[in-house]
Short mmCIF file of C-alpha atoms and ligand atoms in Angstrom, two decimals:
data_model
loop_
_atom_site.label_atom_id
_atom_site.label_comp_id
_atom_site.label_asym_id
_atom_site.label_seq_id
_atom_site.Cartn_x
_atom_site.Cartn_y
_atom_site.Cartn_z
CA UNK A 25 5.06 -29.49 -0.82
CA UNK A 26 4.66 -29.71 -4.28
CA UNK A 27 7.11 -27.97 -6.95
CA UNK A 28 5.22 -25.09 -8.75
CA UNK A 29 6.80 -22.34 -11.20
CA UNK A 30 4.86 -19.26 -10.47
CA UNK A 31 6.02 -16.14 -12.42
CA UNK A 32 5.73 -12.43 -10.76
CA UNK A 33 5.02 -9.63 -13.49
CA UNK A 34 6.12 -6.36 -11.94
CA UNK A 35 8.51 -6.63 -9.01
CA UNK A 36 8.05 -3.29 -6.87
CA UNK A 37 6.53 -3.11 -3.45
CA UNK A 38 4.24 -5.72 -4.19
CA UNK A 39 5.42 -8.36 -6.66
CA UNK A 40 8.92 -8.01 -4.64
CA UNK A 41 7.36 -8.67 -0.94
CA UNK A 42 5.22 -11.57 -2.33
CA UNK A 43 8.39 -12.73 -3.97
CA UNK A 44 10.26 -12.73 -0.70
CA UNK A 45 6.97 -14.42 1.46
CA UNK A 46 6.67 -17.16 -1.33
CA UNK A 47 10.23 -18.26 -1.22
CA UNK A 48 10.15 -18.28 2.43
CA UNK A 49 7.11 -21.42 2.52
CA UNK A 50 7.50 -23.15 -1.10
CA UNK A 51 11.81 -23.27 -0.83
CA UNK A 52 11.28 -25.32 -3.86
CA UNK A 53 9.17 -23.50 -6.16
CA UNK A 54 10.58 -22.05 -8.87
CA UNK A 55 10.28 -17.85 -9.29
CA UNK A 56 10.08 -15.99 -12.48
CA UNK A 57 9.90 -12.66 -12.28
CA UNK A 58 9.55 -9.70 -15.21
CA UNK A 59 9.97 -6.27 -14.84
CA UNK A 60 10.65 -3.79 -17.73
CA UNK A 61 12.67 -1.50 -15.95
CA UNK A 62 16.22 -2.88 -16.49
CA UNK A 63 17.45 -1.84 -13.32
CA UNK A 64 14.44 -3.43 -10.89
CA UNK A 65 15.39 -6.80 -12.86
CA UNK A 66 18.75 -6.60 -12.03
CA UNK A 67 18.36 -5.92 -8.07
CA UNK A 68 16.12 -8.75 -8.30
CA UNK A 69 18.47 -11.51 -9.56
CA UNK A 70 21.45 -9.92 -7.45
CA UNK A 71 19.31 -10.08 -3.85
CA UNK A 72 18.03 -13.19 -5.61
CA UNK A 73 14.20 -12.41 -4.65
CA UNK A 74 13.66 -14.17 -7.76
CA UNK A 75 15.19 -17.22 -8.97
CA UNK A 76 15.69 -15.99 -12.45
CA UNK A 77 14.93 -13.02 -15.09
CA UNK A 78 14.00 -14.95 -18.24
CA UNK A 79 15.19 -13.94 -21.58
CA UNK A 80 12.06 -14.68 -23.51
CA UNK A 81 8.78 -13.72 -21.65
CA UNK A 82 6.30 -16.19 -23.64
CA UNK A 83 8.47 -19.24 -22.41
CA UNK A 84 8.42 -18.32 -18.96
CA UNK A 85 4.42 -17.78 -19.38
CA UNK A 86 4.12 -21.29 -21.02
CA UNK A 87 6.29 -22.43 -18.36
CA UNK A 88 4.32 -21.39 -15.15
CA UNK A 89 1.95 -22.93 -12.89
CA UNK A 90 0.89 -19.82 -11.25
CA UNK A 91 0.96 -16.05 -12.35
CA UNK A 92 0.55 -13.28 -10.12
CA UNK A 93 0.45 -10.12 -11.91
CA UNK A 94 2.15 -7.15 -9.90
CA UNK A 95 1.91 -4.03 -12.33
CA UNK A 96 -0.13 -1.01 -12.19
CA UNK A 97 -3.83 -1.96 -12.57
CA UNK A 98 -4.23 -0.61 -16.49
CA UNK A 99 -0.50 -2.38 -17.16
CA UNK A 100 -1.96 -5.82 -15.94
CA UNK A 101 -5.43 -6.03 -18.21
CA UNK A 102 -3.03 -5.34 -21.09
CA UNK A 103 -0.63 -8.44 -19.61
CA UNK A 104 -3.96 -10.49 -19.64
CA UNK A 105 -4.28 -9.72 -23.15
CA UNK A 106 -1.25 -10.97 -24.29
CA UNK A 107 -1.34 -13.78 -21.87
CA UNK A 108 -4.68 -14.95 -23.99
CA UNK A 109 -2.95 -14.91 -26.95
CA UNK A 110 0.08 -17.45 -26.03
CA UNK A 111 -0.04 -21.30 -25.32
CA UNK A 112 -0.43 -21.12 -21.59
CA UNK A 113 -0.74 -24.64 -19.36
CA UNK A 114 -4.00 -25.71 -19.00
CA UNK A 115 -3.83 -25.41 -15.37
CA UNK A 116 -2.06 -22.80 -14.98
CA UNK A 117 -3.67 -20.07 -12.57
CA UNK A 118 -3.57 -16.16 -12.94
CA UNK A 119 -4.17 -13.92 -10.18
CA UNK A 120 -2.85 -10.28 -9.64
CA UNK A 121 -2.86 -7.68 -6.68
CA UNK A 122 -4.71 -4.61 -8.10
CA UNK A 123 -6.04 -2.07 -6.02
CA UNK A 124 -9.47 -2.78 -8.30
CA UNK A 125 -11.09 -5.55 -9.38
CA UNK A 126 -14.22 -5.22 -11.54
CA UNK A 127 -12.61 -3.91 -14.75
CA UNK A 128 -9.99 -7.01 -14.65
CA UNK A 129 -12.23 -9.70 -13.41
CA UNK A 130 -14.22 -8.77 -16.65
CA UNK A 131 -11.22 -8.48 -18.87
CA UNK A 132 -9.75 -12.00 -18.06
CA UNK A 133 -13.50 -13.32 -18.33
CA UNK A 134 -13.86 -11.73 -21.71
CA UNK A 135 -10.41 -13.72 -22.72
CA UNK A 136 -11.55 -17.03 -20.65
CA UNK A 137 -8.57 -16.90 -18.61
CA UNK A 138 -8.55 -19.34 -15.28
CA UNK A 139 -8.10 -15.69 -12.94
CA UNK A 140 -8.79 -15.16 -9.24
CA UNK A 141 -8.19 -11.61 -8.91
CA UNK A 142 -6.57 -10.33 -5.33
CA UNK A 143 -5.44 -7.38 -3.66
CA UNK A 144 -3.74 -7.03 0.07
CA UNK A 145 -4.57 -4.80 1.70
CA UNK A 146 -1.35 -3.48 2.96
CA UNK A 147 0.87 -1.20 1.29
CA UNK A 148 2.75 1.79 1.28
CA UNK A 149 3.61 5.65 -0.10
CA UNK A 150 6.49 4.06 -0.85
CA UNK A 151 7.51 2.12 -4.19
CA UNK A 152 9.28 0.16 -6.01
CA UNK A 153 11.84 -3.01 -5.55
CA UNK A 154 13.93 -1.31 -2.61
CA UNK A 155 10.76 -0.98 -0.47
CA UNK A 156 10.54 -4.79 -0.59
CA UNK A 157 9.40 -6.14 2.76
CA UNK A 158 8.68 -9.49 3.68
CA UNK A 159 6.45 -8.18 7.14
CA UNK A 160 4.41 -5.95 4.69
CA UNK A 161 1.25 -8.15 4.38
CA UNK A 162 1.30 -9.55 7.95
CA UNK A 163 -2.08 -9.31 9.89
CA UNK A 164 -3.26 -7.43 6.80
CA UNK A 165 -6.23 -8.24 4.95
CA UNK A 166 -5.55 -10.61 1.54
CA UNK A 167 -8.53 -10.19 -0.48
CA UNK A 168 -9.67 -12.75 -3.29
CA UNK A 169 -12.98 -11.89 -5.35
CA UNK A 170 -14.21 -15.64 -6.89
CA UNK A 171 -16.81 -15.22 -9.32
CA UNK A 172 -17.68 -18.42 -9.42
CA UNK A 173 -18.27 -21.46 -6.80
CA UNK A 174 -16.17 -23.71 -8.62
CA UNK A 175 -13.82 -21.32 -7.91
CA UNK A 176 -13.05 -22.68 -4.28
CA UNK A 177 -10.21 -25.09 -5.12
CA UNK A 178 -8.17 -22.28 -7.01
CA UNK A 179 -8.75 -20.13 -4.37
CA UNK A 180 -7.15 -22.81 -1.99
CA UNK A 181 -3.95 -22.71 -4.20
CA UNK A 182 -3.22 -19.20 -3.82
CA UNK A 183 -4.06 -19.25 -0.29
CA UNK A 184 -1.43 -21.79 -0.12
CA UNK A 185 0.72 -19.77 -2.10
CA UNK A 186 0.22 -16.73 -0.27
CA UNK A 187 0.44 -18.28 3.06
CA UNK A 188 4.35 -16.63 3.98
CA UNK A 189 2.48 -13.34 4.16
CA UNK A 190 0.76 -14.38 7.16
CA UNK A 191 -2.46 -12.50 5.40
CA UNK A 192 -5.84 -12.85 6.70
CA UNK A 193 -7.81 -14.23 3.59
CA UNK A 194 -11.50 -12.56 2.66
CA UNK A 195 -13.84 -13.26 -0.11
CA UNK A 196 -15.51 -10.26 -1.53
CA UNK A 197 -17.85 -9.86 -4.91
CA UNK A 198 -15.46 -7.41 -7.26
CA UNK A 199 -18.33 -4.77 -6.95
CA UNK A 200 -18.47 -5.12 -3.38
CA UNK A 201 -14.14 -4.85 -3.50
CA UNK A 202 -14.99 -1.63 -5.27
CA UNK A 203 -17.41 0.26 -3.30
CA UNK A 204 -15.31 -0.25 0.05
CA UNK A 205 -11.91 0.39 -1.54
CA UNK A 206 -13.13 3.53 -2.97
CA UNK A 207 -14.18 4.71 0.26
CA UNK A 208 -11.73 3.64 2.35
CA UNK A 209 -8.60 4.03 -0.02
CA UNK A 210 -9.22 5.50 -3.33
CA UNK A 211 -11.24 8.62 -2.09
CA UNK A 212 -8.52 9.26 0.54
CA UNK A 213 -5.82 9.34 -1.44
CA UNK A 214 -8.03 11.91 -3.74
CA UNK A 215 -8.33 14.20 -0.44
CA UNK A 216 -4.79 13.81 0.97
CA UNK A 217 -3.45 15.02 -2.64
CA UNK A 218 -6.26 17.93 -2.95
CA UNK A 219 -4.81 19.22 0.59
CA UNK A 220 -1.47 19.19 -0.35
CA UNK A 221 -2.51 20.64 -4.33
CA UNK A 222 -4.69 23.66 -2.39
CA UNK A 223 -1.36 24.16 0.21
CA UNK A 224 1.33 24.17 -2.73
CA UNK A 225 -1.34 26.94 -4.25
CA UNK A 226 -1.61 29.16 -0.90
CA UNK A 227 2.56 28.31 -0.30
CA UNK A 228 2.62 30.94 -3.11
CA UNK A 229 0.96 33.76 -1.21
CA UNK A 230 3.11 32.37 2.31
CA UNK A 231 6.11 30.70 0.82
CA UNK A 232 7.08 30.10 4.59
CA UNK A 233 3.94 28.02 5.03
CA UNK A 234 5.41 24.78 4.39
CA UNK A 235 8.20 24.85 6.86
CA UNK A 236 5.29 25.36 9.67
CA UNK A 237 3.44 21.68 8.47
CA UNK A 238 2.85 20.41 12.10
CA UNK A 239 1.23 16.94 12.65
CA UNK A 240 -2.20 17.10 11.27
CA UNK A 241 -1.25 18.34 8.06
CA UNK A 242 1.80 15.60 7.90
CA UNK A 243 -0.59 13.09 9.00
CA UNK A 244 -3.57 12.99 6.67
CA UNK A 245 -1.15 14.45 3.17
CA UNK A 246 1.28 10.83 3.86
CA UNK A 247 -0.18 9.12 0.90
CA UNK A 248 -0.16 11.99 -1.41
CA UNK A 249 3.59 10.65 -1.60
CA UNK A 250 2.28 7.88 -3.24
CA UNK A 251 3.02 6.71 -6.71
CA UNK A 252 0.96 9.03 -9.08
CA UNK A 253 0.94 6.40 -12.08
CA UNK A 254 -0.40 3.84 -9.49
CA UNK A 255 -2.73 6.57 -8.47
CA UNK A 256 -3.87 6.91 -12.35
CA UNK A 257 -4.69 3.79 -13.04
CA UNK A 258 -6.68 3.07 -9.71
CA UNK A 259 -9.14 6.27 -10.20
CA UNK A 260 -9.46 5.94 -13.73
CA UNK A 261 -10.60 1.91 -13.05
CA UNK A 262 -13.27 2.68 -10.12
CA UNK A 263 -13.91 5.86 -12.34
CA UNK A 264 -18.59 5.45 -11.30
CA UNK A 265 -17.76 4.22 -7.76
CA UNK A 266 -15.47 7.38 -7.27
CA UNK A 267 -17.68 9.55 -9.19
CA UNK A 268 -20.66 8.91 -6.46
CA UNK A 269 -18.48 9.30 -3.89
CA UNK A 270 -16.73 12.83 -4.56
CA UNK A 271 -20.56 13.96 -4.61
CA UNK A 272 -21.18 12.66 -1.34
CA UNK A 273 -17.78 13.93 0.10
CA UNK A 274 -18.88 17.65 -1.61
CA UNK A 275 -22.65 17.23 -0.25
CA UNK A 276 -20.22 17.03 2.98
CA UNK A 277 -18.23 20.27 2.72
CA UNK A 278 -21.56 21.79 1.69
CA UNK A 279 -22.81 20.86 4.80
CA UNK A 280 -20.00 22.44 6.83
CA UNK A 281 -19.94 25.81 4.69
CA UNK A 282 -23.84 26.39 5.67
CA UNK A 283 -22.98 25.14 9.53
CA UNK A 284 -19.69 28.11 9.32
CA UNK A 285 -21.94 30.62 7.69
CA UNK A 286 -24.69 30.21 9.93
CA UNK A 287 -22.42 29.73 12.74
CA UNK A 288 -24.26 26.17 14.06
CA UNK A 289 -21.73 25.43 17.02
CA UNK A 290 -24.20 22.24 17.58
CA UNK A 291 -23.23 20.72 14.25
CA UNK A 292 -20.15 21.50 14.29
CA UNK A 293 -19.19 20.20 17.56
CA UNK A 294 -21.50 16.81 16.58
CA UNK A 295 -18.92 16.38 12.86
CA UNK A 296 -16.18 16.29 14.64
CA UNK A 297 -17.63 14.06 18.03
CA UNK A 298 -19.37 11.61 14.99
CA UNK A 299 -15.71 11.53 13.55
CA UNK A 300 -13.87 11.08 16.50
CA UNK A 301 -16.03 8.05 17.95
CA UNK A 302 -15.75 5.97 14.54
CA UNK A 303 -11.84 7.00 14.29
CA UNK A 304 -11.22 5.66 17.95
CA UNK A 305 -13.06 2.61 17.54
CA UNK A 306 -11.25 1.48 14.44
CA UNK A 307 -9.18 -1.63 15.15
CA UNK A 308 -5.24 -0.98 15.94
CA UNK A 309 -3.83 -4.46 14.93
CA UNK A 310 -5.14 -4.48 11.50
CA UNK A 311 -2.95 -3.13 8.47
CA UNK A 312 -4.11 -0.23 6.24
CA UNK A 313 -5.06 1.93 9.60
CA UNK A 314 -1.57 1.73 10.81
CA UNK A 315 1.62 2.20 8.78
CA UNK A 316 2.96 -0.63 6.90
CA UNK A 317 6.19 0.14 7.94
CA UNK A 318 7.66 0.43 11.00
CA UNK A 319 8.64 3.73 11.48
CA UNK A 320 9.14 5.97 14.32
CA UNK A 321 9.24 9.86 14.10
CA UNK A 322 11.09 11.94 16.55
CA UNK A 323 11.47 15.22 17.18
CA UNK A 324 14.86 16.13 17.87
CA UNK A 325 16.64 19.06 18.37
CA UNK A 326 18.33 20.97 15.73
CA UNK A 327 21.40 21.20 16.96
CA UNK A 328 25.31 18.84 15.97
CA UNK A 329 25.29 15.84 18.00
CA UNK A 330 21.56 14.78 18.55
CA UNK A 331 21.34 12.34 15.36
CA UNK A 332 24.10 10.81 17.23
CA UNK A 333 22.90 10.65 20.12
CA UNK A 334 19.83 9.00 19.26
CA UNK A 335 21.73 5.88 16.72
CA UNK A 336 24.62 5.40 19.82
CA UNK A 337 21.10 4.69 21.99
CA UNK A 338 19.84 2.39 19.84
CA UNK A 339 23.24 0.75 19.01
CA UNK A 340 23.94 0.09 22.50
CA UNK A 341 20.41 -1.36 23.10
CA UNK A 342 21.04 -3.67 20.18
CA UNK A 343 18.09 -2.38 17.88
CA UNK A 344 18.67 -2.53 14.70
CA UNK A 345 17.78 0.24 11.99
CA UNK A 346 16.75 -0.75 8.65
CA UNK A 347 16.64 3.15 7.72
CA UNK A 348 17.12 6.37 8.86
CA UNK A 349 15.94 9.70 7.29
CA UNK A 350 16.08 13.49 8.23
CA UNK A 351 12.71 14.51 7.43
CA UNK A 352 13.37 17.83 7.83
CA UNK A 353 15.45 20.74 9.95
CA UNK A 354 13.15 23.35 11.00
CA UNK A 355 14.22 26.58 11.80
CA UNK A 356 15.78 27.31 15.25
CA UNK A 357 13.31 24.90 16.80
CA UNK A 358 13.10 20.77 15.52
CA UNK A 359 13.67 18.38 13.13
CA UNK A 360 12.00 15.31 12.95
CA UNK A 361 14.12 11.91 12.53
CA UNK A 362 12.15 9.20 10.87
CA UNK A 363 13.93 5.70 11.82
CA UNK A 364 12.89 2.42 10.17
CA UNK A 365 12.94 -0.98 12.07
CA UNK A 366 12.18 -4.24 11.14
CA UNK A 367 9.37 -5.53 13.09
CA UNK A 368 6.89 -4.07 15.76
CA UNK A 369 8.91 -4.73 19.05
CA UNK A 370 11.64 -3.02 17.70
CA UNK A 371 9.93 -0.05 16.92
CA UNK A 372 7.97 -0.44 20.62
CA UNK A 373 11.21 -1.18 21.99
CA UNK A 374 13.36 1.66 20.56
CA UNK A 375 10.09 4.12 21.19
CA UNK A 376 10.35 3.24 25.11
CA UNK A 377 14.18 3.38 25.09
CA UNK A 378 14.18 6.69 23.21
CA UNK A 379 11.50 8.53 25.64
CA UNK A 380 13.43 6.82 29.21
CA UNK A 381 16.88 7.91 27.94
CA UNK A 382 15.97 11.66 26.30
CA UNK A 383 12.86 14.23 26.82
CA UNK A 384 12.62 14.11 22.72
CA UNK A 385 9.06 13.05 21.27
CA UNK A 386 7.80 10.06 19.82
CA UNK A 387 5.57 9.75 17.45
CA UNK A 388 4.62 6.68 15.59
CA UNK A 389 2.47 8.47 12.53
N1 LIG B 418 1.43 0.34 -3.13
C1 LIG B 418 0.42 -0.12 -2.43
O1 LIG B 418 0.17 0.36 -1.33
C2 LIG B 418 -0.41 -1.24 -2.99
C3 LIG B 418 -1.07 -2.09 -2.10
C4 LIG B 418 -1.81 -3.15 -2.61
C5 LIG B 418 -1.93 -3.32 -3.98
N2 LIG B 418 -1.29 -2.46 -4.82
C6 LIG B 418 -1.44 -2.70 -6.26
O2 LIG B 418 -0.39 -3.58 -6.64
C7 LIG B 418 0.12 -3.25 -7.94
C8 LIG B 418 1.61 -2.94 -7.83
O3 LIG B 418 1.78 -1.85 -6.95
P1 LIG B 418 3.22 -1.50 -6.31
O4 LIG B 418 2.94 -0.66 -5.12
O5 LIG B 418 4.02 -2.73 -6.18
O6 LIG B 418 3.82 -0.58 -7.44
P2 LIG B 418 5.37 -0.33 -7.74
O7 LIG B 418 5.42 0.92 -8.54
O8 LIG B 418 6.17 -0.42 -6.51
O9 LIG B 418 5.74 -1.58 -8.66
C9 LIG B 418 5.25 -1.77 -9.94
C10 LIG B 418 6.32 -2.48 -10.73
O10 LIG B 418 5.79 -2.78 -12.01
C11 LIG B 418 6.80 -2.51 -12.98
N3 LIG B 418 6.15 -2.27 -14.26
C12 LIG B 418 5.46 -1.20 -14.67
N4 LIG B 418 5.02 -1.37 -15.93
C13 LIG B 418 5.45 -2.60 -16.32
C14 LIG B 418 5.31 -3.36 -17.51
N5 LIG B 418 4.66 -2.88 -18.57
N6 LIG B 418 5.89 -4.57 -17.56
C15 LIG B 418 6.58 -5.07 -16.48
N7 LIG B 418 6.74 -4.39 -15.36
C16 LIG B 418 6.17 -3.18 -15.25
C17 LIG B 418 7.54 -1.32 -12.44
O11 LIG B 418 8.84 -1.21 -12.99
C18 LIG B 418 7.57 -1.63 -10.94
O12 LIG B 418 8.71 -2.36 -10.60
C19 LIG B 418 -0.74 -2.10 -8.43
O13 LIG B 418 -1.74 -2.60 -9.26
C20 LIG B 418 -1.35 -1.51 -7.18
O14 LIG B 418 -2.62 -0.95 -7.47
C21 LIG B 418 -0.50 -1.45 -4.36
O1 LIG B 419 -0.67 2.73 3.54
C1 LIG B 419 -0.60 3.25 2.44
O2 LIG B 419 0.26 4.06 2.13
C2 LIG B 419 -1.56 2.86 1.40
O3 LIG B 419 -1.88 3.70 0.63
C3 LIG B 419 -1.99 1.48 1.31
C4 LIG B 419 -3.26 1.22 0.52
C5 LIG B 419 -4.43 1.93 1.23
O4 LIG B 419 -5.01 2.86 0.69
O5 LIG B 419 -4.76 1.51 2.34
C6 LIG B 419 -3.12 1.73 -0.86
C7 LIG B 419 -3.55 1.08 -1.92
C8 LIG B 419 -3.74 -0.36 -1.90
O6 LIG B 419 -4.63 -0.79 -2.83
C9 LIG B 419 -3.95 -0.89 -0.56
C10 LIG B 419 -3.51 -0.23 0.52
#
């Protein structure tokens, strides 16, 4: 194992994780990471994620083998213009994780930069440093998008580099990235955040609406919790892509409007059996159609005791919790308890316990 210095810029959900997976294989590597929010920086050096916080950040640049750039996706083309401008190793290698890729692949091109741009495909509503999690990328896709053929032994570096997060490595042309990220990510995110936008709207007419949010709507709005800056930077980056696909998505709800008005049982019935076929035959195992984390909802009484009940089940099962929330206490009837574990069989584990030992639901979404 050879001794690299790789430096993470931007140590949230992403930068931290890969932090946490690279340490785990390359023990002797050294880790710089940069972060300009004081207080990430310091929660980094005090879990020690990183090895240190440099003072100056053109040293640590200078310094590195590797870079992997871990900021929102407009934040990193501005670090690959300052990266241009300082005296970098000739070697060195600069990849990030953005959730695009054409705009940056053509920004470090434009600056001659030695870049391999990347992106996991695993991730979370969640953000920042305290979301870290070292399982996050495992079984997930870990996409690289080459330009060029003599690209192949960089590649092999950061597959090497990579290789704690127990990713499955793909190749993809950044256009190609693109097209299938805005349809299976970026317009998603646009339609979970319109539903909860048009519900906030309507919550004015029924201010009791949102206490009545059952599963469906709780299900598809999860990612409208997600960062909105992130959020930003991806739409505003894939800005044609998303533009074509909004107009098929409203050719769509056109479609449905006429079927309502004209009251076309047939087609309505064939939507939602099209739908349900595709949705059922999408693979289980794979990250980005499950949750990245491993969390289990149940619905619990609302009544003093049942929290209890539920951790002193767990505790003498020897489960362990990584988190526990109250989602929320609805009126007279349930609340829903959204525990955290550490790794699948937990979760399975406390899931089967939970349903023997009470009659309260499960749910893992
Ligand atoms: N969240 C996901 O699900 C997900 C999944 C895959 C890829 N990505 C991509 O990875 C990148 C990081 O996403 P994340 O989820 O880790 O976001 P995050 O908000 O959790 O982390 C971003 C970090 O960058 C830091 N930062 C912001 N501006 C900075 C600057 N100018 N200099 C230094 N640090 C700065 C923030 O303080 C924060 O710690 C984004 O480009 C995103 O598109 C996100
Ligand atoms: O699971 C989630 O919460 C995510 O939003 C993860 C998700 C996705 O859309 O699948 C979000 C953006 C990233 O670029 C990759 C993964």
């Amino acid at each position: 194992m050879t001794k690299q210095t790789i430096m993470i810029i931007g140590l949230g959900l992403i930068g931290s994780s890969l932090a946490v997976c690279i340490k785990k294989t390359h023990p002797v590597s050294f880790l710089y990471g940069w972060d300009n929010s004081k207080e990430t920086s310091q929660t980094a050096q005090e879990t020690k994620i990183v090895d240190q916080i440099p003072e100056n950040f053109a040293k640590a640049a200078e310094n590195s083998d590797i870079i992997v750039l871990a900021v929102p996706v407009q934040t990193a083309q501005h670090y690959l213009e300052e990266l241009a401008t300082l005296n970098l190793k000739k070697e060195v290698l600069i990849t990030d994780t953005g959730s695009t890729k054409q705009k940056i692949v053509h920004t470090a091109r434009s600056y001659k930069l030695n870049f391999i741009g990347g992106h996991p495909m695993a991730g979370s509503h969640k953000s920042g440093i305290l979301a870290c999690d070292a399982n996050l990328f495992e079984n997930a896709y870990y996409i690289f998008t080459p330009t060029k053929k003599e690209q192949t032994e960089q590649i092999q570096r950061l597959k090497e580099l990579f290789s704690g997060t127990r990713a499955k490595y793909v190749l993809l042309k950044p256009k190609e990235h693109d097209e299938i990220t805005a349809m299976l990510s970026h317009l998603p995110h646009i339609i979970a955040s319109g539903l909860v936008n048009q519900a906030d709207h309507f919550n004015q007419k029924y201010p009791r609406a949102k206490q009545l949010a059952a599963g469906g709507f709780r299900d598809i709005t999860r990612i409208a919790s997600s960062d909105p800056q992130m959020w930003t930077d991806i739409l505003l980056s894939n800005r044609h892509t998303l533009l074509q696909m909004i107009t098929q998505w409203q050719a769509k709800m056109d479609d449905i409007s006429f079927w309502l008005e004209t009251e076309n049982a047939e087609q309505i019935y064939h939507f939602f059996a099209n739908a349900k076929d595709m949705r059922d035959r999408l693979p289980v195992d794979k990250k980005g159609s499950i949750p990245a984390f491993y969390d289990l909802f149940v619905d619990v009484p609302d009544r003093p005791g049942s929290i209890a009940e539920i951790t002193s089940l767990l505790g003498k099962t020897q489960i362990s919790l990584t988190n526990i929330k109250i989602l929320e206490t609805r009126e007279d009837i349930i609340g829903v308890l959204q525990l955290t574990f550490k790794n699948e069989t937990d979760l399975i584990a406390a899931k089967t316990h939970i349903e023997k030992e009470t009659d309260y639901h499960c749910r893992l979404q």
